[in-house]
Coordinates of C-alpha atoms and ligand atoms in Angstrom, one line a residue:
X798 CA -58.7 26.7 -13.0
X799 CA -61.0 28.2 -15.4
X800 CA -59.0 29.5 -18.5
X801 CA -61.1 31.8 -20.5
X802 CA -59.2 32.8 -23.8
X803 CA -58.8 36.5 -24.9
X804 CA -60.6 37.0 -28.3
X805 CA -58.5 40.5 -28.2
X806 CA -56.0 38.3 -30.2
X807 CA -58.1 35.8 -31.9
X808 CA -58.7 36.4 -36.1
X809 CA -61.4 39.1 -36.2
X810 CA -62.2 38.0 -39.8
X811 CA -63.4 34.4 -38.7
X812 CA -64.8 34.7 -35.1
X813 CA -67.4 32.1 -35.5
X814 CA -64.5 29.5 -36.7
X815 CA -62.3 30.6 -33.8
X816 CA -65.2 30.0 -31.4
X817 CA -65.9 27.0 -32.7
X818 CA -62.7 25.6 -32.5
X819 CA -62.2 27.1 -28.6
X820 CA -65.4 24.8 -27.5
X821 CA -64.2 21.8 -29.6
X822 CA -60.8 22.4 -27.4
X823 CA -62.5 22.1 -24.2
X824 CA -62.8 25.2 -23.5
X825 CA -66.1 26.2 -21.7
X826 CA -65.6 30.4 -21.5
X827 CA -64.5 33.2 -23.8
X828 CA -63.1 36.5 -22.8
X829 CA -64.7 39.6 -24.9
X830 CA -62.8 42.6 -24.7
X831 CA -64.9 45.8 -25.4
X832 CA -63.5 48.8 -26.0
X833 CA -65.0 52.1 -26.3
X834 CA -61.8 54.7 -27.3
X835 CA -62.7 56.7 -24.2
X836 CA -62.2 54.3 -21.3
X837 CA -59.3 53.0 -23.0
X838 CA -57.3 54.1 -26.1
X839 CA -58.5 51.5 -28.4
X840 CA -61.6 50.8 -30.0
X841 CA -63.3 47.0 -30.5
X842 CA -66.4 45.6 -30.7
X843 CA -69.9 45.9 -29.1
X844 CA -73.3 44.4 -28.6
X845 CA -73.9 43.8 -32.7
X846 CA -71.0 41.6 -33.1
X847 CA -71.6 39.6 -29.3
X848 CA -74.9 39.1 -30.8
X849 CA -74.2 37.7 -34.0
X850 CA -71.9 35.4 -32.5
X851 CA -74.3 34.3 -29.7
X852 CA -76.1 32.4 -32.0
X853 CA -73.8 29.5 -33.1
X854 CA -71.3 29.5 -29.9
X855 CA -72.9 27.9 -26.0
X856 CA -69.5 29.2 -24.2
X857 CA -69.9 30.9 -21.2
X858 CA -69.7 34.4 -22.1
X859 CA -67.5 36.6 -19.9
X860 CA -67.6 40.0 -21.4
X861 CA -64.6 42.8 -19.9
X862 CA -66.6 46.2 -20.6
X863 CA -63.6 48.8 -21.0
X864 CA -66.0 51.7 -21.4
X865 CA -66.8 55.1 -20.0
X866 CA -70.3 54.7 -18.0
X867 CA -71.4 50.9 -19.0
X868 CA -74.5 51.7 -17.3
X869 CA -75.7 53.2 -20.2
X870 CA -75.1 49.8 -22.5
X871 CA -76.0 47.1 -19.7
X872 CA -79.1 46.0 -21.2
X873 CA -77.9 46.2 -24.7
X874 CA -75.2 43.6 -23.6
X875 CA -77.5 41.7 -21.6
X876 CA -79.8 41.3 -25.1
X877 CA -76.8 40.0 -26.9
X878 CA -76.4 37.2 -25.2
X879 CA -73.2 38.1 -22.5
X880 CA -73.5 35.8 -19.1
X881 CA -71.2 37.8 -17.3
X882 CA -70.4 41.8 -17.2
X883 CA -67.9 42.9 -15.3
X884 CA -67.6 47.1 -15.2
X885 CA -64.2 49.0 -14.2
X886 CA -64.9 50.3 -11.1
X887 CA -63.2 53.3 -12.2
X888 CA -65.4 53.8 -15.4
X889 CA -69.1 54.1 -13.2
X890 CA -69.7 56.5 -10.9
X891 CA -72.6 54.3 -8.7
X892 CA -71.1 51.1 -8.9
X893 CA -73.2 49.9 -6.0
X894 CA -76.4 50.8 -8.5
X895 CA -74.8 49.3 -11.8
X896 CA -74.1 46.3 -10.2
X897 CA -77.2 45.4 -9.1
X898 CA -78.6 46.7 -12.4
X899 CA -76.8 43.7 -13.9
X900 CA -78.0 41.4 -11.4
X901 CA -81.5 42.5 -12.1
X902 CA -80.6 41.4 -15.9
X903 CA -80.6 38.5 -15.2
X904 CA -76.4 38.3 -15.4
X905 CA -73.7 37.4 -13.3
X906 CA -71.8 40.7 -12.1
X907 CA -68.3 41.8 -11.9
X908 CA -65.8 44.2 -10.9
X909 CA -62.4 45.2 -12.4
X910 CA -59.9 46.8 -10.6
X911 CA -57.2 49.0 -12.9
X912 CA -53.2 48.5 -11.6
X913 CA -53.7 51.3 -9.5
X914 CA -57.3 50.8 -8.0
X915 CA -57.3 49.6 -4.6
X916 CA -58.8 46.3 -3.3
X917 CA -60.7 48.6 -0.9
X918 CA -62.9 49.3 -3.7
X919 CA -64.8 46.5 -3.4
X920 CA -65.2 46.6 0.1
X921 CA -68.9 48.2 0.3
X922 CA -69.8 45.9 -2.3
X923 CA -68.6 42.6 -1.6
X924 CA -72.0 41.0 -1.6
X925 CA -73.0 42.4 -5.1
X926 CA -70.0 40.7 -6.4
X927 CA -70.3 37.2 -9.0
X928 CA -66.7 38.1 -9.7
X929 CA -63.6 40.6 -9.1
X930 CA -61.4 40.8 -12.2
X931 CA -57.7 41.7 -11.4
X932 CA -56.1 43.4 -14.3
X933 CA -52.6 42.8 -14.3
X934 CA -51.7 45.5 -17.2
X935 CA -52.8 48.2 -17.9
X936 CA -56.1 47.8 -20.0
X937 CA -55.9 49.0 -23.7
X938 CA -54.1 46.5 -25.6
X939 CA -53.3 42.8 -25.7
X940 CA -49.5 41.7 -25.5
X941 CA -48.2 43.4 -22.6
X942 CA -45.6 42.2 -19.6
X943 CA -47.8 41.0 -16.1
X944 CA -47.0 43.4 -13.5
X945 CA -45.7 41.3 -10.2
X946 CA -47.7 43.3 -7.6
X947 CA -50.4 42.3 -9.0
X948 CA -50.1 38.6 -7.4
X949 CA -50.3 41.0 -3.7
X950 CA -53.4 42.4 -4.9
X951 CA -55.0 38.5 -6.2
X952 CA -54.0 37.8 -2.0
X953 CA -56.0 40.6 -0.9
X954 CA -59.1 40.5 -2.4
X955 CA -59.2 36.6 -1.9
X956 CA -58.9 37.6 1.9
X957 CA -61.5 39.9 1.9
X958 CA -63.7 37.7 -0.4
X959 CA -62.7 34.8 2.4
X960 CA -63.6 37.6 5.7
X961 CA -67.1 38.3 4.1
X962 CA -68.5 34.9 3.1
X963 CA -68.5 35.8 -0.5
X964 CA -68.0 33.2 -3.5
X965 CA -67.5 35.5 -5.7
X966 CA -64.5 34.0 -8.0
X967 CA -60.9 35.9 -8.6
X968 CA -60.5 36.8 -12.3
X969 CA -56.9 38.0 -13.6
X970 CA -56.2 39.4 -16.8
X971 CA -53.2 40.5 -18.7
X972 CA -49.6 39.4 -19.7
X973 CA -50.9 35.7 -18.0
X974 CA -49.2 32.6 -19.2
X975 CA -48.1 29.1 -18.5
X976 CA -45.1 30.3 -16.7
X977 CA -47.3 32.6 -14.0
X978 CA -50.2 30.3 -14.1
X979 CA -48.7 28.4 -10.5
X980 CA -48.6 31.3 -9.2
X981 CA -51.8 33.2 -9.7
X982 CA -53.5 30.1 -8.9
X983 CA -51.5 30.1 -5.5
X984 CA -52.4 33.8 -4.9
X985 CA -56.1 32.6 -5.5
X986 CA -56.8 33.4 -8.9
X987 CA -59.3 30.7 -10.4
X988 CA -60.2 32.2 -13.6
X989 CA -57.3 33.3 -15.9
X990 CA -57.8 35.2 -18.9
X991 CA -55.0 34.7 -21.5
X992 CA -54.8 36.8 -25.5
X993 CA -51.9 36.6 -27.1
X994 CA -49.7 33.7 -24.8
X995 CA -52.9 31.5 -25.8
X996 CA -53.7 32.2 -29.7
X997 CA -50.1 32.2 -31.0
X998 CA -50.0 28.8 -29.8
X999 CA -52.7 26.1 -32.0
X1000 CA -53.5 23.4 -31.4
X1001 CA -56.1 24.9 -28.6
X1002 CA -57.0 21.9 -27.0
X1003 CA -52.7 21.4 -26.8
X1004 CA -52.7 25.0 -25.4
X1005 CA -54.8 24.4 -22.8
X1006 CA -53.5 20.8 -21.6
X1007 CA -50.1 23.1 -21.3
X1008 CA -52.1 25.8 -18.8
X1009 CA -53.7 23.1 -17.1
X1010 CA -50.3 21.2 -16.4
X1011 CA -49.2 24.3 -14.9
X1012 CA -52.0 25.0 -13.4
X1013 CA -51.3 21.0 -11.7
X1014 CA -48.0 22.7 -9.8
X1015 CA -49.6 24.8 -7.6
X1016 CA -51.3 22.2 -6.1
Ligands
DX5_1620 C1 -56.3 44.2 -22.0 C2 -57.4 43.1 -22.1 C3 -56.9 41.7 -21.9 C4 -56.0 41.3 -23.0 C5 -55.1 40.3 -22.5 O1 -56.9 45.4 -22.1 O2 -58.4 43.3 -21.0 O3 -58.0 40.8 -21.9 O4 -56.6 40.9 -24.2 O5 -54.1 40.0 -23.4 P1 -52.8 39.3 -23.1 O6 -53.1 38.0 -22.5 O7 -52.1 39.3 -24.4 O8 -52.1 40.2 -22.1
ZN1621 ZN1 -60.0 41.7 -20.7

């Protein structure tokens, strides 16, 4: 299991602390939420801030682009330091081209499904794919209840990931938690993106000994 912590609800005002302290937890990702008002109703940060932060942080960077055509802003995110991208396939109208845009970057290259977006989606692109992010809410806003199907959807894509040879690793994000971390992992979910049932909770390095304990039951 991979957990790679929302900064959706980390302190804005001290981002460079709270980055700090995730890597001095253990922790080897962090999750950026962008968000461009269009794509999504709420507005966050973009390639100025990833940038700034870049500098003092060596976390893998696994950046959730929740914008209207991210084509238009890949190598702006690709010159601020992100190591992943993963685009909505809903949001970019030649997702086949995007990807490989990103790959050509230099960057690993994901996919996120929406709730109701189809695994099929991914089918004419499996071997473009670094990653496939399952959202399990709605994206917009941090804090909201996991919807169940979503474990069926985790099932599918890891089959069709399985049928084509591909690596590419199962992402899930939204209303994730100790308490569902069995079984998303079961489902085949490797890397799990948690906000708001991770920051409430300091001690980080305690926080994640309490996912990775639950993550030791679905073995
Ligand atoms: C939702 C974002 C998520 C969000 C998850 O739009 O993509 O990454 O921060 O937050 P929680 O874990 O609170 O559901
Ligand atoms: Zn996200």
């Amino acid at each position: 299991m991979i957990l790679s912590p929302s900064l959706l609800s980390a302190d804005f005002g001290r981002l460079r602390d709270e980055l700090q302290a995730l890597a001095d937890a253990g922790l080897t990702w962090v999750h950026w939420d962008v968000m461009d008002g269009m794509f999504v109703p709420n507005i966050t940060f973009g390639p100025p801030v990833i940038r700034a932060l870049r500098k003092s942080s060596k976390l893998f960077f696994d950046v959730h682009l929740m914008i209207e055509a991210p084509e238009r802003y890949l190598a702006d995110f690709a010159d601020a330091g992100a190591d992943l991208l993963v685009v909505h396939a809903e949001a970019t109208r030649h997702l086949d081209r995007t990807l490989r845009e990103i790959r050509r970057l230099g960057l690993r290259a994901g996919v996120s499904l929406n709730p109701a977006t189809p695994v099929s989606a991914l089918e004419n692109v499996v071997e473009l794919l670094d990653l496939v992010l399952i959202m399990s809410v709605n994206p917009g806003f941090g804090g909201q209840s996991f919807i169940p199907r979503s474990l069926e959807k985790i099932r599918e894509t890891a089959r069709l990931l399985r049928a084509n040879g591909s690596k590419a690793l199962i992402e899930v994000d939204g209303g994730v938690d100790p308490g569902n971390t069995p079984q998303l992992l079961a489902a085949g979910a490797e890397v799990l993106v948690s906000g708001s049932a991770f920051f409430a909770y300091p001690p980080y390095a305690e926080r994640l000994r309490v996912f990775e304990e639950a993550a030791a039951e679905s073995r």
